[in-house]
Every structure is written in structure tokens, then in C-alpha cells.
Amino acid sequence: MSARSPSTANGPMRRHARHAALRTGVSVVALFLANTAVEARPLGGQAPTPSAAAMAASQSAAQDAATVAKQSQDAMARATRAIQA
């Protein structure tokens, strides 16, 4: 039998899970912030205009990314509540 109580045995694991959840959330936010602020300019002057298909694909990918980010945040919140319970 272990000399530790059950609550202290899980302490480091809970702390590790909280830190992992925090790092994941920060990483998702950093990716979104970095993605929206980046714009490239052509050296020659006129920028080529994207096609309608490219614009639609870009908007769809952005919407999918936002959905996945929301699902990730919800999963992290559930995991945090489960750990704290």
C-alpha cells in the first residue's frame, strides 16, 4: 500500500493537464492572430486578384478553422471541469 493519500498522488498529473490545456489554448489563439495580420505585397506594383474559387475556398477554410477552434476550446473546458471535479 502506498503511503500517499489519493489526492496528492494525482496532484502532479492534474497540474500537467492544466498546463497542457493552457498551452493548447494559447497556441490556437496565436495561430489565429498571426494568420489575420499577414499580408504580402508584390514587388512589381499590381497585385493579382484571387479567383472566386480561391476566395470561396479561403472563406470555407477559415470557417472550418473557427469551428475546430471552438470545439477545441469546449473540449478543454470539459477536460478542465473533469479534472477539477
mmCIF file of C-alpha atoms in Angstrom:
data_model
loop_
_atom_site.group_PDB
_atom_site.id
_atom_site.type_symbol
_atom_site.label_atom_id
_atom_site.label_comp_id
_atom_site.label_asym_id
_atom_site.label_seq_id
_atom_site.Cartn_x
_atom_site.Cartn_y
_atom_site.Cartn_z
ATOM 1 C CA MET A 1 0.000 0.000 0.000
ATOM 2 C CA SER A 2 1.175 3.495 -0.787
ATOM 3 C CA ALA A 3 1.974 5.988 1.957
ATOM 4 C CA ARG A 4 0.491 8.820 -0.121
ATOM 5 C CA SER A 5 -3.114 9.832 0.010
ATOM 6 C CA PRO A 6 -5.029 9.544 -3.286
ATOM 7 C CA SER A 7 -5.426 13.324 -3.600
ATOM 8 C CA THR A 8 -1.682 14.034 -3.514
ATOM 9 C CA ALA A 9 -0.882 11.221 -5.946
ATOM 10 C CA ASN A 10 -2.944 12.913 -8.677
ATOM 11 C CA GLY A 11 -1.688 16.454 -7.976
ATOM 12 C CA PRO A 12 1.196 16.472 -10.481
ATOM 13 C CA MET A 13 -0.968 14.843 -13.152
ATOM 14 C CA ARG A 14 -3.676 17.482 -12.716
ATOM 15 C CA ARG A 15 -1.127 20.278 -12.823
ATOM 16 C CA HIS A 16 0.363 18.811 -16.006
ATOM 17 C CA ALA A 17 -3.086 18.547 -17.605
ATOM 18 C CA ARG A 18 -3.903 22.162 -16.717
ATOM 19 C CA HIS A 19 -0.629 23.375 -18.187
ATOM 20 C CA ALA A 20 -1.207 21.323 -21.349
ATOM 21 C CA ALA A 21 -4.697 22.790 -21.714
ATOM 22 C CA LEU A 22 -3.358 26.308 -21.264
ATOM 23 C CA ARG A 23 -0.597 25.787 -23.829
ATOM 24 C CA THR A 24 -3.086 24.390 -26.338
ATOM 25 C CA GLY A 25 -5.441 27.338 -25.923
ATOM 26 C CA VAL A 26 -2.638 29.862 -26.236
ATOM 27 C CA SER A 27 -1.331 28.113 -29.351
ATOM 28 C CA VAL A 28 -4.745 28.237 -31.046
ATOM 29 C CA VAL A 29 -5.130 31.931 -30.273
ATOM 30 C CA ALA A 30 -1.600 32.683 -31.519
ATOM 31 C CA LEU A 31 -2.273 30.888 -34.800
ATOM 32 C CA PHE A 32 -5.436 32.886 -35.418
ATOM 33 C CA LEU A 33 -3.811 36.195 -34.563
ATOM 34 C CA ALA A 34 -0.768 35.512 -36.708
ATOM 35 C CA ASN A 35 -2.878 34.399 -39.667
ATOM 36 C CA THR A 36 -5.033 37.523 -39.860
ATOM 37 C CA ALA A 37 -2.165 40.039 -39.651
ATOM 38 C CA VAL A 38 -0.058 38.677 -42.523
ATOM 39 C CA GLU A 39 -0.340 40.284 -45.961
ATOM 40 C CA ALA A 40 2.181 40.007 -48.779
ATOM 41 C CA ARG A 41 2.638 42.755 -51.370
ATOM 42 C CA PRO A 42 4.022 42.203 -54.845
ATOM 43 C CA LEU A 43 7.283 43.897 -55.800
ATOM 44 C CA GLY A 44 6.048 44.956 -59.244
ATOM 45 C CA GLY A 45 3.087 47.068 -58.172
ATOM 46 C CA GLN A 46 -0.257 45.483 -59.119
ATOM 47 C CA ALA A 47 -1.396 42.542 -57.042
ATOM 48 C CA PRO A 48 -3.139 39.701 -58.849
ATOM 49 C CA THR A 49 -6.768 39.317 -57.826
ATOM 50 C CA PRO A 50 -7.762 35.918 -56.469
ATOM 51 C CA SER A 51 -10.362 33.899 -58.320
ATOM 52 C CA ALA A 52 -13.847 33.342 -56.938
ATOM 53 C CA ALA A 53 -12.992 29.704 -56.295
ATOM 54 C CA ALA A 54 -9.905 30.702 -54.308
ATOM 55 C CA MET A 55 -11.927 33.181 -52.256
ATOM 56 C CA ALA A 56 -14.635 30.590 -51.563
ATOM 57 C CA ALA A 57 -12.024 28.017 -50.544
ATOM 58 C CA SER A 58 -10.348 30.550 -48.265
ATOM 59 C CA GLN A 59 -13.625 31.506 -46.592
ATOM 60 C CA SER A 60 -14.582 27.867 -46.163
ATOM 61 C CA ALA A 61 -11.210 27.031 -44.613
ATOM 62 C CA ALA A 62 -11.482 29.985 -42.240
ATOM 63 C CA GLN A 63 -14.963 28.884 -41.161
ATOM 64 C CA ASP A 64 -13.753 25.306 -40.652
ATOM 65 C CA ALA A 65 -10.808 26.559 -38.594
ATOM 66 C CA ALA A 66 -13.108 28.646 -36.411
ATOM 67 C CA THR A 67 -15.382 25.634 -35.863
ATOM 68 C CA VAL A 68 -12.453 23.410 -34.906
ATOM 69 C CA ALA A 69 -11.089 26.086 -32.564
ATOM 70 C CA LYS A 70 -14.471 26.350 -30.823
ATOM 71 C CA GLN A 71 -14.655 22.561 -30.473
ATOM 72 C CA SER A 72 -11.125 22.525 -29.048
ATOM 73 C CA GLN A 73 -11.956 25.218 -26.524
ATOM 74 C CA ASP A 74 -15.105 23.343 -25.478
ATOM 75 C CA ALA A 75 -13.141 20.098 -25.101
ATOM 76 C CA MET A 76 -10.506 21.841 -22.995
ATOM 77 C CA ALA A 77 -13.198 23.360 -20.790
ATOM 78 C CA ARG A 78 -14.797 19.929 -20.302
ATOM 79 C CA ALA A 79 -11.407 18.393 -19.505
ATOM 80 C CA THR A 80 -10.649 21.140 -17.013
ATOM 81 C CA ARG A 81 -14.010 20.655 -15.292
ATOM 82 C CA ALA A 82 -13.440 16.884 -15.176
ATOM 83 C CA ILE A 83 -10.006 17.343 -13.650
ATOM 84 C CA GLN A 84 -11.307 19.760 -11.045
ATOM 85 C CA ALA A 85 -14.226 17.500 -10.112
#
